[in-house]
Coordinates of C-alpha atoms in Angstrom, one line a residue:
M1 CA -26.1 -23.1 33.6
T2 CA -27.3 -20.8 30.8
W3 CA -27.4 -21.4 27.1
T4 CA -24.7 -18.7 26.6
V5 CA -22.2 -21.1 28.3
L6 CA -23.4 -24.1 26.4
R7 CA -23.0 -22.5 22.9
W8 CA -21.7 -24.6 20.1
P9 CA -18.0 -23.8 20.1
T10 CA -17.7 -24.8 23.8
F11 CA -20.3 -27.5 24.1
V12 CA -18.7 -29.8 21.6
P13 CA -15.1 -29.7 23.1
A14 CA -16.7 -30.4 26.5
L15 CA -18.5 -33.5 25.3
F16 CA -15.3 -34.7 23.6
T17 CA -13.4 -34.1 26.9
A18 CA -16.0 -36.1 28.9
A19 CA -15.7 -39.0 26.4
W20 CA -11.9 -38.9 26.4
T21 CA -11.6 -38.7 30.2
T22 CA -14.1 -41.6 30.7
F23 CA -12.4 -43.8 28.1
F24 CA -8.8 -43.4 29.3
I25 CA -9.3 -43.3 33.0
D26 CA -7.4 -46.1 34.8
E27 CA -9.5 -46.5 37.9
R28 CA -13.3 -47.0 37.4
S29 CA -14.2 -46.2 41.0
A30 CA -16.6 -43.4 41.9
P31 CA -13.8 -41.1 43.3
A32 CA -11.7 -41.5 40.2
L33 CA -14.7 -40.9 37.9
L34 CA -15.1 -37.5 39.7
A35 CA -12.4 -36.3 37.4
V36 CA -14.8 -36.5 34.4
P37 CA -17.2 -33.7 35.5
L38 CA -14.3 -31.7 36.8
A39 CA -12.4 -31.8 33.5
T40 CA -15.7 -31.2 31.5
G41 CA -16.6 -28.2 33.7
A42 CA -13.2 -26.8 33.2
V43 CA -13.6 -26.9 29.4
L44 CA -17.1 -25.5 29.6
L45 CA -15.9 -22.5 31.6
A46 CA -12.6 -21.9 29.9
R47 CA -13.8 -19.3 27.5
R48 CA -15.7 -17.3 30.2
Q49 CA -12.9 -16.6 32.7
P50 CA -9.7 -18.4 33.7
W51 CA -9.8 -19.0 37.5
L52 CA -12.6 -21.6 37.8
P53 CA -11.3 -23.7 34.9
I54 CA -7.8 -23.7 36.5
L55 CA -9.2 -24.8 39.9
F56 CA -11.4 -27.5 38.3
L57 CA -8.5 -28.9 36.2
G58 CA -6.2 -28.8 39.3
A59 CA -8.8 -30.6 41.3
A60 CA -9.2 -33.3 38.6
S61 CA -5.4 -33.8 38.6
L62 CA -5.4 -34.2 42.4
V63 CA -8.3 -36.7 42.2
Q64 CA -6.3 -38.9 39.9
L65 CA -3.3 -38.6 42.1
A66 CA -5.4 -39.6 45.2
T67 CA -7.1 -42.5 43.5
G68 CA -3.7 -44.0 42.4
S69 CA -3.7 -43.4 38.7
R70 CA -0.4 -44.4 37.1
Y71 CA 2.1 -42.0 35.7
G72 CA 1.7 -41.4 32.0
S73 CA -2.0 -42.1 31.7
L74 CA -3.8 -39.8 29.2
E75 CA -7.2 -39.2 30.9
L76 CA -6.6 -35.5 31.5
L77 CA -4.7 -34.8 28.3
A78 CA -7.7 -33.5 26.3
G79 CA -9.0 -31.3 29.0
A80 CA -5.5 -29.9 29.9
A81 CA -4.8 -29.2 26.2
L82 CA -8.0 -27.2 25.7
V83 CA -8.0 -25.4 29.0
L84 CA -4.3 -24.4 29.1
G85 CA -4.5 -23.5 25.4
W86 CA -7.5 -21.2 26.0
V87 CA -5.8 -19.7 29.1
G88 CA -2.7 -18.9 27.1
R89 CA -4.8 -17.4 24.3
R90 CA -7.2 -15.3 26.3
T91 CA -5.1 -14.2 29.4
S92 CA -2.5 -11.6 28.9
A93 CA -0.8 -12.1 32.3
P94 CA 1.9 -14.9 32.0
W95 CA 1.7 -15.7 35.7
V96 CA -1.9 -17.0 35.3
G97 CA -0.8 -19.5 32.7
L98 CA 2.2 -20.5 34.9
L99 CA -0.1 -21.1 37.8
A100 CA -2.4 -23.2 35.7
I101 CA 0.6 -25.3 34.5
A102 CA 1.8 -25.8 38.1
V103 CA -1.6 -27.0 39.5
T104 CA -2.0 -29.4 36.6
A105 CA 1.5 -30.7 36.2
L106 CA 2.7 -31.2 39.8
P107 CA 0.0 -33.7 40.8
A108 CA 0.6 -35.6 37.5
A109 CA 4.4 -35.7 38.3
L110 CA 3.8 -37.0 41.8
R111 CA 2.1 -40.2 40.5
D112 CA 4.2 -43.3 41.2
G113 CA 6.8 -41.1 43.1
L114 CA 8.3 -37.8 42.2
T115 CA 11.5 -37.7 40.1
I116 CA 13.2 -34.8 38.4
R117 CA 12.7 -36.5 35.0
K118 CA 9.0 -36.9 35.5
L119 CA 8.6 -33.3 36.7
V120 CA 10.5 -31.9 33.7
V121 CA 8.5 -34.0 31.3
T122 CA 5.1 -33.1 32.7
L123 CA 6.0 -29.4 32.9
L124 CA 7.1 -29.5 29.2
V125 CA 4.0 -31.3 28.1
F126 CA 1.5 -29.1 29.9
G127 CA 3.6 -26.0 29.3
S128 CA 3.5 -26.6 25.6
F129 CA -0.3 -26.4 25.6
W130 CA -0.2 -23.0 27.3
L131 CA 2.7 -21.8 25.1
F132 CA 0.8 -22.8 21.9
G133 CA -2.1 -20.7 23.2
R134 CA 0.2 -17.8 23.7
L135 CA 1.5 -18.1 20.2
I136 CA -2.1 -18.1 18.9
R137 CA -2.8 -15.0 21.0
H138 CA 0.2 -13.2 19.5
R139 CA -1.0 -14.3 16.0
A140 CA -4.5 -13.1 16.7
L141 CA -3.3 -9.8 18.0
A142 CA -1.1 -9.4 14.9
A143 CA -4.2 -10.2 12.7
D144 CA -6.2 -7.6 14.6
R145 CA -3.4 -5.0 14.0
A146 CA -3.2 -6.0 10.3
V147 CA -7.0 -5.6 10.0
A148 CA -6.9 -2.3 11.7
E149 CA -4.1 -1.2 9.4
A150 CA -6.0 -2.3 6.3
E151 CA -9.1 -0.4 7.5
R152 CA -6.9 2.7 8.1
L153 CA -5.5 2.4 4.7
A154 CA -8.9 1.9 3.2
S155 CA -10.1 5.1 4.9
T156 CA -7.0 7.1 3.9
D157 CA -7.7 10.0 1.5
P158 CA -4.8 10.0 -1.0
V159 CA -5.6 13.6 -1.9
A160 CA -5.1 14.7 1.8
L161 CA -2.0 12.6 2.0
A162 CA -0.5 14.0 -1.1
R163 CA -1.3 17.7 -0.3
P164 CA 1.7 18.2 2.0
Q165 CA 4.0 16.5 -0.5
A166 CA 2.6 18.6 -3.3
E167 CA 3.2 21.8 -1.3
A168 CA 6.7 20.7 -0.4
E169 CA 7.4 20.0 -4.1
R170 CA 6.2 23.5 -5.0
R171 CA 8.4 25.0 -2.3
R172 CA 11.3 23.0 -3.5
V173 CA 10.9 24.2 -7.1
A174 CA 10.3 27.8 -6.0
D175 CA 13.4 27.7 -3.8
S176 CA 15.7 26.0 -6.4
A177 CA 15.0 25.9 -10.1
A178 CA 12.6 28.8 -10.3
A179 CA 14.9 30.9 -8.1
D180 CA 17.8 30.1 -10.5
L181 CA 15.6 31.3 -13.4
R182 CA 14.7 34.5 -11.6
H183 CA 18.4 35.1 -11.0
A184 CA 19.0 34.7 -14.7
V185 CA 16.3 37.2 -15.5
H186 CA 17.8 39.5 -12.8
D187 CA 21.2 39.3 -14.5
M188 CA 19.6 40.3 -17.9
V189 CA 17.8 43.2 -16.3
D190 CA 21.0 44.4 -14.6
A191 CA 22.9 44.1 -17.9
I192 CA 20.2 46.1 -19.7
D193 CA 20.2 48.7 -17.0
D194 CA 24.0 49.1 -17.3
A195 CA 23.6 49.4 -21.1
L196 CA 21.0 52.1 -20.7
R197 CA 23.3 54.2 -18.6
M198 CA 25.6 54.6 -21.5
E199 CA 25.1 57.2 -24.1
R200 CA 25.2 54.6 -26.9
P201 CA 25.4 51.0 -25.8
P202 CA 28.0 49.0 -27.7
L203 CA 26.8 46.3 -30.0
A204 CA 28.9 43.7 -28.2
R205 CA 27.2 44.4 -24.9
V206 CA 23.7 44.1 -26.5
R207 CA 24.7 40.8 -28.1
L208 CA 25.9 39.5 -24.7
I209 CA 22.4 40.4 -23.3
R210 CA 20.8 38.6 -26.2
D211 CA 23.0 35.5 -25.6
R212 CA 22.1 35.5 -21.9
G213 CA 18.4 35.7 -22.9
S214 CA 18.8 32.7 -25.2
R215 CA 20.4 30.7 -22.4
T216 CA 17.6 31.8 -20.1
V217 CA 15.1 30.5 -22.7
E218 CA 17.0 27.2 -22.8
E219 CA 17.0 26.9 -19.0
L220 CA 13.2 27.5 -19.0
R221 CA 12.8 24.8 -21.6
N222 CA 14.8 22.3 -19.7
L223 CA 13.0 23.1 -16.4
L224 CA 9.5 22.7 -17.9
V225 CA 10.4 19.4 -19.6
L226 CA 11.8 18.1 -16.4
L227 CA 8.7 19.2 -14.4
R228 CA 6.3 17.7 -16.8
A229 CA 8.1 14.4 -17.3
E230 CA 6.1 11.3 -16.2
P231 CA 7.3 9.9 -12.8
V232 CA 9.4 6.8 -13.0
T233 CA 7.5 4.1 -11.0
A234 CA 9.7 1.7 -9.2
A235 CA 8.9 -2.0 -9.5
P236 CA 6.9 -3.3 -6.5
S237 CA 9.3 -4.7 -3.9
T238 CA 8.9 -8.3 -3.2
T239 CA 10.2 -9.9 -0.1
A240 CA 12.4 -12.9 -0.8
R241 CA 10.6 -15.9 0.7
S242 CA 11.3 -19.5 0.6
T243 CA 8.9 -21.4 -1.5
P244 CA 6.5 -23.9 0.2
L245 CA 8.0 -26.7 -2.0
L246 CA 11.6 -25.9 -0.7
L247 CA 10.5 -25.9 2.9
D248 CA 8.7 -29.2 2.4
L249 CA 11.6 -30.7 0.6
V250 CA 13.8 -29.8 3.6
L251 CA 11.3 -31.4 5.9
A252 CA 11.1 -34.5 3.7
A253 CA 14.9 -34.7 3.6
A254 CA 14.9 -34.7 7.4
G255 CA 12.3 -37.4 7.5
A256 CA 14.2 -39.5 5.0
S257 CA 17.4 -39.2 7.1
V258 CA 15.5 -40.4 10.2
A259 CA 13.9 -43.2 8.3
V260 CA 17.2 -44.5 6.8
S261 CA 19.1 -44.2 10.1
T262 CA 16.5 -46.0 12.1
L263 CA 16.1 -48.8 9.5
L264 CA 19.9 -49.3 9.5
L265 CA 20.6 -48.9 13.3
V266 CA 17.6 -50.4 15.0
D267 CA 17.7 -54.2 15.0
G268 CA 14.8 -55.9 13.2
W269 CA 13.3 -52.8 11.7
A270 CA 14.8 -53.3 8.3
D271 CA 13.4 -56.8 8.2
E272 CA 9.8 -55.6 8.6
R273 CA 8.1 -56.3 5.3
W274 CA 6.1 -53.1 4.8
L275 CA 7.9 -50.6 7.1
P276 CA 10.4 -49.3 4.5
L277 CA 7.7 -48.8 1.9
A278 CA 5.5 -47.1 4.5
Y279 CA 8.4 -44.8 5.4
A280 CA 8.8 -43.9 1.7
G281 CA 5.1 -42.9 1.6
V282 CA 5.5 -40.7 4.7
V283 CA 8.5 -39.0 3.2
A284 CA 6.7 -38.4 -0.1
A285 CA 3.7 -37.0 1.8
L286 CA 6.0 -34.6 3.7
A287 CA 7.4 -33.4 0.4
L288 CA 4.0 -32.7 -1.1
R289 CA 2.0 -31.6 1.9
R290 CA 1.8 -27.9 0.9
T291 CA 2.0 -28.0 -2.9
T292 CA -0.6 -30.8 -3.2
P293 CA -2.0 -31.5 0.2
L294 CA -4.7 -33.9 -1.0
T295 CA -2.1 -36.1 -2.7
A296 CA 0.0 -36.0 0.5
G297 CA -3.0 -37.1 2.6
A298 CA -3.7 -40.0 0.2
L299 CA -0.1 -41.2 0.3
L300 CA 0.0 -41.0 4.1
A301 CA -3.3 -42.9 4.4
A302 CA -2.0 -45.6 2.0
A303 CA 1.3 -45.9 4.0
M304 CA -0.6 -46.4 7.2
S305 CA -2.9 -48.9 5.6
L306 CA 0.2 -51.1 4.8
L307 CA 1.1 -51.1 8.5
V308 CA -2.4 -51.9 9.5
W309 CA -2.2 -55.0 7.3
Q310 CA 1.1 -56.0 8.9
P311 CA 2.1 -53.8 11.9
P312 CA 5.7 -53.7 13.0
A313 CA 6.7 -55.5 16.2
D314 CA 8.1 -52.5 17.9
P315 CA 5.6 -49.6 18.6
D316 CA 8.5 -47.1 18.4
A317 CA 8.5 -47.6 14.7
L318 CA 5.3 -45.5 14.6
L319 CA 7.1 -42.3 15.7
L320 CA 8.0 -41.2 12.2
V321 CA 4.5 -42.1 11.0
A322 CA 3.0 -40.0 13.8
A323 CA 5.2 -37.1 12.9
G324 CA 4.0 -37.4 9.3
V325 CA 0.4 -37.5 10.4
A326 CA 0.9 -34.4 12.5
A327 CA 2.6 -32.5 9.7
V328 CA 0.0 -33.3 7.1
L329 CA -3.0 -32.9 9.3
W330 CA -1.7 -29.4 10.3
L331 CA -2.6 -28.3 6.8
L332 CA -5.6 -30.5 6.1
G333 CA -7.2 -29.5 9.4
S334 CA -7.6 -26.0 8.2
N335 CA -8.8 -27.0 4.7
D336 CA -12.5 -26.2 4.6
T337 CA -13.1 -27.8 1.2
T338 CA -15.1 -31.0 0.9
E339 CA -12.1 -32.8 -0.6
G340 CA -9.8 -31.5 2.2
R341 CA -12.2 -32.7 4.9
A342 CA -12.6 -36.1 3.3
C343 CA -8.8 -36.5 3.0
A344 CA -8.3 -35.5 6.6
A345 CA -11.0 -38.0 7.7
A346 CA -9.3 -40.7 5.7
V347 CA -5.9 -40.0 7.4
C348 CA -7.6 -40.0 10.8
V349 CA -9.4 -43.3 10.2
A350 CA -6.2 -45.0 9.0
A351 CA -4.2 -43.6 11.9
L352 CA -6.8 -44.8 14.5
A353 CA -6.9 -48.2 12.8
L354 CA -3.2 -48.4 13.1
G355 CA -3.3 -47.4 16.7
T356 CA -5.8 -50.2 17.6
R357 CA -3.2 -52.8 16.4
F358 CA -1.1 -51.8 19.5
G359 CA -3.8 -51.9 22.1
T360 CA -5.1 -49.1 24.4
D361 CA -1.7 -47.4 24.6
G362 CA -1.3 -47.3 20.9
T363 CA -4.8 -46.0 20.4
A364 CA -4.3 -43.3 23.0
F365 CA -1.0 -42.2 21.5
I366 CA -2.5 -41.9 18.0
A367 CA -5.6 -40.2 19.3
A368 CA -3.5 -37.7 21.1
V369 CA -1.5 -37.0 17.9
L370 CA -4.7 -36.5 16.0
L371 CA -6.2 -34.3 18.7
V372 CA -3.2 -32.0 19.0
S373 CA -2.7 -31.8 15.2
V374 CA -6.3 -31.0 14.2
S375 CA -7.1 -28.7 17.1
S376 CA -3.9 -26.7 16.8
S377 CA -4.4 -26.5 13.1
R378 CA -7.9 -25.0 13.5
A379 CA -6.8 -22.7 16.3
W380 CA -3.8 -21.4 14.4
G381 CA -5.3 -21.4 10.9
E382 CA -8.1 -18.9 11.3
P383 CA -6.0 -16.0 12.7
D384 CA -3.3 -16.9 10.2
R385 CA -5.7 -16.6 7.3
I386 CA -7.0 -13.3 8.6
L387 CA -3.5 -12.0 9.1
R388 CA -2.5 -13.0 5.5
R389 CA -5.6 -11.6 3.9
A390 CA -5.3 -8.4 5.9
R391 CA -1.6 -8.0 4.9
E392 CA -2.4 -8.7 1.3
E393 CA -5.2 -6.2 1.3
S394 CA -2.9 -3.7 3.1
D395 CA -0.2 -4.2 0.4
V396 CA -2.7 -3.6 -2.4
L397 CA -4.1 -0.5 -0.6
R398 CA -0.6 0.8 0.2
S399 CA 0.4 0.4 -3.5
A400 CA -2.7 2.1 -4.6
I401 CA -2.1 5.0 -2.2
E402 CA 1.5 5.3 -3.3
R403 CA 0.3 5.5 -6.9
D404 CA -2.3 8.1 -6.1
V405 CA 0.2 10.2 -4.1
A406 CA 2.7 9.9 -7.0
A407 CA 0.0 10.9 -9.5
A408 CA -1.0 13.9 -7.3
V409 CA 2.6 15.0 -6.9
H410 CA 3.0 14.7 -10.7
R411 CA -0.2 16.8 -11.2
E412 CA 1.3 19.4 -8.9
R413 CA 4.5 19.4 -10.9
V414 CA 2.5 19.9 -14.1
H415 CA 0.7 22.8 -12.4
I416 CA 4.1 24.2 -11.3
A417 CA 5.3 24.0 -14.9
R418 CA 2.2 25.7 -16.1
D419 CA 2.4 28.4 -13.5
L420 CA 6.1 28.9 -14.2
H421 CA 5.4 29.1 -17.9
D422 CA 2.6 31.6 -17.4
A423 CA 4.7 33.7 -15.0
T424 CA 7.9 34.0 -17.0
S425 CA 7.5 32.9 -20.6
H426 CA 5.6 36.0 -21.7
A427 CA 8.0 38.4 -20.1
V428 CA 11.1 36.5 -21.2
G429 CA 9.8 36.4 -24.7
V430 CA 9.2 40.1 -24.7
M431 CA 12.7 40.7 -23.4
L432 CA 14.3 38.6 -26.0
L433 CA 12.3 40.1 -28.8
Q434 CA 13.1 43.7 -27.7
V435 CA 16.8 42.9 -27.2
S436 CA 17.0 41.5 -30.7
A437 CA 15.2 44.6 -32.0
A438 CA 17.7 46.8 -30.1
E439 CA 20.6 44.8 -31.7
A440 CA 19.1 45.3 -35.2
N441 CA 18.5 49.1 -34.7
L442 CA 21.6 50.0 -32.8
G443 CA 23.5 51.1 -35.9
S444 CA 20.7 52.7 -37.9
A445 CA 18.3 54.0 -35.3
P446 CA 19.9 54.3 -31.8
E447 CA 16.7 55.9 -30.4
K448 CA 14.6 52.9 -31.3
A449 CA 17.3 50.6 -29.9
V450 CA 17.2 52.4 -26.5
A451 CA 13.4 52.4 -26.5
A452 CA 13.5 48.6 -27.2
L453 CA 15.9 48.1 -24.3
R454 CA 13.7 50.1 -22.0
I455 CA 10.7 47.9 -22.9
A456 CA 12.9 44.8 -22.3
K457 CA 13.9 46.1 -18.9
D458 CA 10.2 46.7 -18.0
A459 CA 9.4 43.1 -19.1
G460 CA 12.3 41.8 -17.1
E461 CA 11.1 43.6 -14.0
Q462 CA 7.8 41.9 -14.5
A463 CA 9.5 38.5 -15.0
R464 CA 11.5 38.9 -11.8
T465 CA 8.4 39.3 -9.7
A466 CA 6.0 37.1 -11.7
S467 CA 7.1 33.8 -10.2
N468 CA 5.4 34.5 -6.8
P469 CA 2.5 32.2 -7.8
L470 CA 5.0 29.3 -7.4
L471 CA 5.0 29.9 -3.7
P472 CA 2.4 27.8 -1.9
T473 CA -0.6 29.6 -0.5
P474 CA -1.2 29.0 3.2
A475 CA -4.3 26.8 3.8
G476 CA -7.4 28.8 4.5
S477 CA -5.8 32.2 3.7
G478 CA -7.9 32.6 0.6
A479 CA -4.9 34.3 -1.1
D480 CA -4.4 33.7 -4.9
H481 CA -1.6 35.5 -6.6
T482 CA -3.0 34.9 -10.1
A483 CA -6.8 35.1 -9.6
L484 CA -8.8 37.7 -11.5
D485 CA -12.5 38.6 -11.6
S486 CA -14.9 39.9 -14.2
S487 CA -14.1 43.6 -13.3
S488 CA -10.3 43.3 -13.3
L489 CA -10.1 41.0 -16.3
G490 CA -10.9 43.7 -18.8
Q491 CA -8.4 46.1 -17.3
E492 CA -5.6 43.4 -17.3
L493 CA -6.4 42.5 -21.0
V494 CA -6.2 46.1 -22.0
A495 CA -2.9 46.5 -20.2
L496 CA -1.5 43.4 -21.8
V497 CA -2.5 44.5 -25.3
E498 CA -1.0 48.0 -24.7
Q499 CA 2.3 46.3 -23.6
W500 CA 2.5 44.5 -27.0
R501 CA 1.5 47.6 -28.9
R502 CA 4.5 49.4 -27.2
C503 CA 6.6 46.5 -28.6
G504 CA 5.5 47.3 -32.1
M505 CA 2.7 44.8 -32.5
S506 CA -0.5 45.9 -34.3
V507 CA -3.3 44.5 -32.1
A508 CA -7.0 45.1 -32.5
L509 CA -9.0 44.3 -29.3
R510 CA -12.7 43.7 -29.0
L511 CA -14.1 43.2 -25.4
D512 CA -17.6 42.2 -24.5
L513 CA -17.2 40.5 -21.1
P514 CA -20.1 38.9 -19.3
T515 CA -20.1 38.3 -15.6
L516 CA -17.8 35.3 -15.1
P517 CA -18.8 32.6 -12.5
T518 CA -15.4 32.1 -10.9
P519 CA -12.0 33.8 -10.6
D520 CA -10.4 30.7 -12.1
L521 CA -12.3 31.2 -15.4
A522 CA -11.1 34.8 -15.6
T523 CA -7.5 33.7 -15.0
V524 CA -7.8 31.1 -17.7
C525 CA -9.1 33.7 -20.1
Y526 CA -6.2 36.0 -19.4
R527 CA -3.7 33.1 -19.8
V528 CA -5.1 32.2 -23.2
V529 CA -4.8 35.7 -24.5
Q530 CA -1.3 36.2 -22.9
E531 CA 0.1 32.9 -24.4
A532 CA -1.4 33.6 -27.9
L533 CA 0.0 37.1 -28.1
T534 CA 3.4 35.8 -27.0
N535 CA 3.3 33.3 -29.8
C536 CA 2.4 36.0 -32.3
G537 CA 5.2 38.2 -31.2
R538 CA 7.7 35.3 -31.4
H539 CA 6.6 33.6 -34.5
A540 CA 4.7 36.2 -36.6
P541 CA 6.5 39.5 -35.9
G542 CA 5.1 42.4 -37.9
S543 CA 1.8 40.7 -38.5
E544 CA -1.6 42.2 -37.6
V545 CA -3.3 40.5 -34.6
S546 CA -7.0 40.5 -33.7
V547 CA -8.1 39.7 -30.2
V548 CA -11.8 38.9 -29.4
V549 CA -13.1 38.2 -25.9
A550 CA -16.8 38.4 -26.0
R551 CA -20.1 36.6 -25.2
Q552 CA -21.7 34.7 -27.9
R553 CA -25.2 33.4 -26.8
Q554 CA -24.5 31.1 -23.8
H555 CA -20.7 30.9 -24.3
L556 CA -17.7 33.1 -23.7
I557 CA -15.6 33.1 -26.9
I558 CA -11.9 33.9 -27.1
E559 CA -10.2 34.2 -30.5
I560 CA -6.7 35.4 -31.2
E561 CA -5.6 35.4 -34.9
D562 CA -2.6 36.8 -36.7
T563 CA -1.9 37.4 -40.4
G564 CA 1.5 35.8 -40.3
P565 CA 2.5 32.4 -41.7
G566 CA -0.2 29.8 -40.7
R567 CA 1.9 27.0 -39.4
A568 CA 1.9 25.1 -36.1
V569 CA 5.0 26.2 -34.2
P570 CA 6.2 25.7 -30.6
S571 CA 4.4 28.2 -28.5
T572 CA 7.0 28.5 -25.7
P573 CA 10.7 28.1 -25.1
S574 CA 9.8 24.7 -23.5
G575 CA 8.5 23.2 -26.7
K576 CA 4.8 22.2 -27.0
W577 CA 4.0 22.8 -23.3
G578 CA 2.4 26.3 -23.9
L579 CA -0.4 25.1 -26.1
D580 CA -0.8 21.9 -24.1
G581 CA -0.9 23.9 -20.9
L582 CA -3.6 26.1 -22.4
R583 CA -5.6 23.0 -23.5
E584 CA -5.4 21.6 -20.0
R585 CA -6.5 24.8 -18.4
V586 CA -9.4 25.2 -20.8
V587 CA -10.6 21.6 -20.5
A588 CA -10.4 21.8 -16.7
S589 CA -12.8 24.8 -16.9
H590 CA -15.3 22.7 -19.0
G591 CA -14.2 24.6 -22.2
H592 CA -13.2 23.7 -25.7
F593 CA -9.7 24.6 -27.1
S594 CA -8.3 24.6 -30.6
A595 CA -5.1 26.0 -32.1
G596 CA -4.0 25.8 -35.8
P597 CA -3.8 27.5 -39.1
G598 CA -6.7 30.0 -39.7
G599 CA -7.1 32.3 -42.7
S600 CA -3.7 33.6 -43.6
G601 CA -2.1 33.1 -40.2
F602 CA -2.4 31.1 -37.0
R603 CA -5.5 31.1 -34.8
V604 CA -6.0 30.2 -31.1
S605 CA -9.6 29.9 -29.9
A606 CA -11.3 28.8 -26.7
R607 CA -15.0 28.5 -25.8
F608 CA -16.4 28.3 -22.3
P609 CA -20.0 27.6 -21.3
L610 CA -21.6 30.3 -19.1
P611 CA -23.7 29.3 -16.1
S612 CA -27.0 29.4 -18.1
A613 CA -25.5 27.0 -20.6
I614 CA -24.3 24.6 -17.8
R615 CA -27.8 24.6 -16.2
S616 CA -29.5 23.9 -19.6
G617 CA -27.1 21.1 -20.5
T618 CA -25.9 22.8 -23.7

């Protein structure tokens, strides 16, 4: 036999089985003692494969039947518990375990003559060992699944998980709220177009267009505030579970009812001097076994010490004590602390001392209780701890992923708000300004009013089509509705300035564009100028505006300043989101942003490091 078979986890149970079988064997003849190596060999091979251990255990049971062992002897109990438990735990096919139960239980039931009662009892006893192994197998498989789930969650990329939800959010906004906004702009454009068909648009119609524009501004404000609102995080759900103390109190109440009923109903038990006090200690240990297991073990050991001093006359009085020992050792057996092991050892010593007061049968009974309690606790405890740790880790990881996904979706909503603001705020602002100018000039200068309405219509046409960036770009397509580059940025800035000049704004533009490293930076530059000019038109009409987009050493400088009143005002119909959106864009591009009073008016400036500055660390 190789050392791989005689490794520590199998070698120790095999020695224990040999000692147990030798001690409890009834017949000391050579044929009867053959059961010792058979049972020991079955335990040694149980973890390797099931068939030989089953055959060895069945052969040991037949040997005891042939040598006349009495029914109810415990010589094969340890070996059967270990082998059948391991068969149930390691073999997936149920019929293998049923065969093992049959070859072990039938010879034991045939001792002293077969009866239905003995057959049922032996099948239940040996079947419980296999069934407990099956339960441990299911627990271990559940632990494996929980560990695999925790590892899967640990390797999950929240960004990849959030991407489909972010795209769905963008589609939802593009298909609903943004579409409603485009419809509102469309209504304004149609109304302006109808007014331009008239020789002289009536003042009431122009006012209706302006009122519709004001409502559109309000709708844009509400939409942007809604999109940028922080997500409401729901409180973590907690599964309602019974507390350990409540379960132990129920168990203690059941033990107390058994103790009181037996003391009252069984003749002579109430007259035992220490039995009621020992029962009280057992009930207290049951109530405290999970909240304070060391105290429960100490109470149980003290209760059994009283019975060792003066044992009851009827051995059946030990049944409640044995149940308390099994319940407390179930927890202490899996306690790996020094205090827990010492307390478990004290309970075992007290229980064995109590068993010796009732002879071999009492010792065998207590030893069987200790064996089943401690071994089942160790066998169940490890996969149970793994399962609980894996589930706790999975809960933590799942909560973290949900938070990351929610944060990613919120970031996407902020991006949607920024894109929507960029796409519509400029054009809607121009429309509203021009419609207001048309209303003011309609009586005194009808030609200027018509020209203002035409400019408003052009801006409306731009606003109707400018929300295309809200639609998600197919992955890998490389398409970007808003991306610019160094060559097209200058042309777009000139066109933007010309549009505002047609609206009556006095704009001086100075361009000295270097080669920009990315299209995103060109887009940010355009958005800064666009938003600043929109603010100037809205809050400082009639002022002179200077726009500078130029290289200054190792940085790209953007400055827009007007000569109007220098006061911090909301930059968009949505409140503060225009300047905040610009600041977010600039900071994301490693730039610096500022906005506030400057000179006699209001100044917006941004500074971006160029690649040479990034490489030099300046």
